[in-house]
Amino acid sequence: MVKPIVQDKGMDHTIDFLREGYFYFSKRMNEYHEDAVKSRIFGRKLVMLRGDEASNLVMDPVKFKAEKSVSELSPGFLSKENDVFYLADIDYYHKKEWFEQAFIAEKRKELESIIRQRWQERIEAWKTNPSINFATEMEEMWVIAVCNWMGIPIRANNLKKRTTDIQEFVQLFSKYGLNRWKRNQAKNRIEKWLVFLVRQLRAGGVHVDEDKLLYKLSWYEDESGRILPIKTVVEELLLLIRIFVTSSRWVVFSQLALIENPELKERLQMDQKYVNCFIHEVLRYYSIVPFSAAKTQEQFFWKDMFFEKNQLVLFDIYGTNHHPGKWSQPELFQPDRFLENNIAPDSVKDSVTVQLMKVSLSYLLRTDWIVPGQELTCRGTEIPARPKNGIHLEFYHEGFLEDN
């Protein structure tokens, strides 16, 4: 017997979505006590899904393909760590032959070393200029780090310009909807910059170490023995930059979690297992990319519900990570919930995103701040999510904890 998918009331819910942001999806599913609800946003019919079973469904490449209009929110990037879902993980690239060759364990250690160097530089700078916007600092630091690691030369006098463009490119969505014009302008500027670099590299006009990703990808040969077109090289570089820089938001939310839960800091400094619990709770609690989008490639039945071909489906990452049937008190930040999962201290090393969060947390735990009065809320209308005003801090002390 066919089970009808619950239909949200009303003709179109664009205004509700723009007002409520990504909380709209879980709010509606909680209201109907269903994990599948039909709606219409921006004039498009869609089905909202959440839950572990739904994640397995949308990641099925036979039944689904990426939705082109929001392709960067494709389920192909959906990752899972200890029952927590998140998007935009660098591990996606392990599916690509060129990346497997370039991103060996040694290169991961090099990336970690670069991140540590950038942290040490920032801490030294904060000693003389202690008043900072933490989110802005992390965005700039991550741009420098990823460019250093990939071998992309970036001049000091162009850093703020490049950072601004990359952040505009990273921002997929705002309260005004898809930022197509502003984002495309930034993307075009970054593309021109990268095209120039690749052409210069191939012509011998710029020197890049042969072990760097920019060099390896610029000279990578496909199965027929031909080097990749410059357009393809730039597309891969852009996607990798976006994934890396987006991960800086996890560091920002790690800092926010420490500010809002100061009682956790001492325990985190002493208990390595609890560090892993804290990181997974940050991933669960703060869903910086709250949903993934896909379109059905065929008609099929799932849990007695009928899905027609070319049906737009949104998988609610935020709602799954806050599912009242799965998580006890899901709206509370409680790292202790992961103590029962027996997370091994070294288990996070398999995930690049979590590995970099762990490195950054080691520096957050060795620094102290004065937190001026401010609004620390986050916009549910921006993807990736970001604290509304960026987190203003006054740096005043560096501890003496050893790096892990």
Coordinates of C-alpha atoms in Angstrom, one line a residue, residues 248-389:
S248 CA 37.7 27.2 9.0
R249 CA 34.1 27.7 10.1
W250 CA 34.4 24.5 12.3
V251 CA 37.3 26.2 14.2
V252 CA 35.1 29.3 14.7
F253 CA 32.4 27.2 16.2
S254 CA 34.8 25.3 18.3
Q255 CA 35.8 28.6 19.8
L256 CA 32.2 29.6 20.2
A257 CA 31.5 26.3 22.0
L258 CA 34.4 27.0 24.4
I259 CA 33.0 30.6 25.1
E260 CA 29.5 29.3 25.8
N261 CA 30.7 26.3 27.8
P262 CA 33.8 27.6 29.7
E263 CA 33.5 24.8 32.3
L264 CA 34.7 22.3 29.6
K265 CA 38.1 23.9 29.0
E266 CA 40.0 22.4 32.0
R267 CA 38.7 18.9 31.2
L268 CA 39.6 19.2 27.6
Q269 CA 43.2 20.2 28.5
M270 CA 43.6 17.0 30.6
D271 CA 41.5 14.4 28.8
Q272 CA 42.4 13.5 25.2
K273 CA 39.4 11.2 24.8
Y274 CA 37.1 14.0 25.8
V275 CA 38.7 16.2 23.1
N276 CA 37.3 13.8 20.5
C277 CA 33.9 13.8 22.1
F278 CA 34.0 17.7 22.0
I279 CA 34.9 17.7 18.3
H280 CA 32.1 15.3 17.4
E281 CA 29.6 17.4 19.4
V282 CA 30.7 20.5 17.5
L283 CA 30.1 18.7 14.3
R284 CA 26.7 17.6 15.5
Y285 CA 25.5 20.8 17.2
Y286 CA 26.7 23.4 14.7
S287 CA 25.7 22.2 11.2
I288 CA 27.6 24.8 9.1
V289 CA 26.2 23.3 5.9
P290 CA 22.7 22.2 6.9
F291 CA 21.4 20.2 4.0
S292 CA 22.4 18.4 0.8
A293 CA 20.4 18.5 -2.4
A294 CA 19.8 15.9 -5.1
K295 CA 17.4 15.0 -7.8
T296 CA 15.9 11.5 -8.5
Q297 CA 17.1 9.8 -11.6
E298 CA 14.3 7.3 -11.7
Q299 CA 10.9 6.6 -10.0
F300 CA 10.9 4.3 -7.0
F301 CA 9.3 3.4 -3.8
W302 CA 11.0 4.0 -0.4
K303 CA 9.4 3.0 2.9
D304 CA 6.1 2.7 0.9
M305 CA 6.4 6.3 -0.3
F306 CA 6.5 7.0 -4.1
F307 CA 9.2 9.2 -5.5
E308 CA 8.8 10.3 -9.1
K309 CA 11.6 10.9 -11.6
N310 CA 13.4 14.4 -11.4
Q311 CA 12.0 15.0 -7.9
L312 CA 14.2 17.5 -5.9
V313 CA 15.1 16.1 -2.5
L314 CA 16.8 17.9 0.3
F315 CA 18.5 15.8 3.0
D316 CA 18.3 17.8 6.3
I317 CA 21.7 17.4 7.9
Y318 CA 20.8 19.8 10.7
G319 CA 17.6 18.0 11.4
T320 CA 19.3 14.6 11.4
N321 CA 21.9 15.8 13.8
H322 CA 19.2 17.2 16.1
H323 CA 16.6 14.4 15.6
P324 CA 14.6 14.1 18.8
G325 CA 14.2 10.4 18.2
K326 CA 17.9 9.8 18.0
W327 CA 19.6 12.3 20.3
S328 CA 18.8 13.0 23.9
Q329 CA 18.2 16.7 24.5
P330 CA 19.5 17.5 21.0
E331 CA 19.4 21.3 21.5
L332 CA 21.9 21.1 24.3
F333 CA 25.7 21.1 23.7
Q334 CA 26.8 17.9 25.5
P335 CA 30.1 16.2 24.5
D336 CA 29.4 13.6 27.1
R337 CA 26.9 12.0 24.8
F338 CA 29.8 10.5 22.8
L339 CA 31.5 8.9 25.8
E340 CA 29.4 5.9 25.3
N341 CA 30.5 5.6 21.7
N342 CA 34.0 4.5 22.8
I343 CA 35.7 6.9 20.4
A344 CA 39.4 6.0 20.3
P345 CA 41.9 8.9 20.7
D346 CA 43.4 8.2 17.2
S347 CA 40.1 7.6 15.4
V348 CA 39.8 11.1 14.1
K349 CA 43.0 10.8 12.1
D350 CA 41.1 9.2 9.2
S351 CA 39.1 12.4 8.6
V352 CA 41.0 15.5 7.4
T353 CA 38.3 17.9 8.6
V354 CA 38.3 16.5 12.1
Q355 CA 42.1 16.2 12.1
L356 CA 42.4 19.9 11.4
M357 CA 39.8 20.7 14.0
K358 CA 41.9 18.8 16.5
V359 CA 45.0 20.7 15.6
S360 CA 43.3 24.0 16.0
L361 CA 41.6 23.0 19.3
S362 CA 45.1 22.4 20.8
Y363 CA 45.8 26.1 20.2
L364 CA 42.4 27.3 21.4
L365 CA 43.0 25.4 24.6
R366 CA 46.3 27.2 25.2
T367 CA 44.9 30.7 24.8
D368 CA 42.7 32.8 27.1
W369 CA 40.4 35.7 26.0
I370 CA 38.3 38.5 27.3
V371 CA 35.0 38.2 25.6
P372 CA 33.3 41.7 25.2
G373 CA 29.6 41.9 25.5
Q374 CA 28.1 41.0 22.0
E375 CA 25.5 39.0 20.2
L376 CA 26.9 35.5 19.5
T377 CA 23.9 34.2 17.6
C378 CA 24.2 32.6 14.2
R379 CA 22.2 33.2 11.1
G380 CA 20.3 30.1 9.9
T381 CA 19.9 32.0 6.6
E382 CA 23.6 31.7 5.6
I383 CA 25.4 28.7 4.2
P384 CA 28.0 27.9 5.4
A385 CA 26.8 29.1 8.8
R386 CA 28.8 31.8 10.6
P387 CA 28.3 33.8 13.8
K388 CA 26.4 36.9 12.9
N389 CA 29.1 39.3 14.0

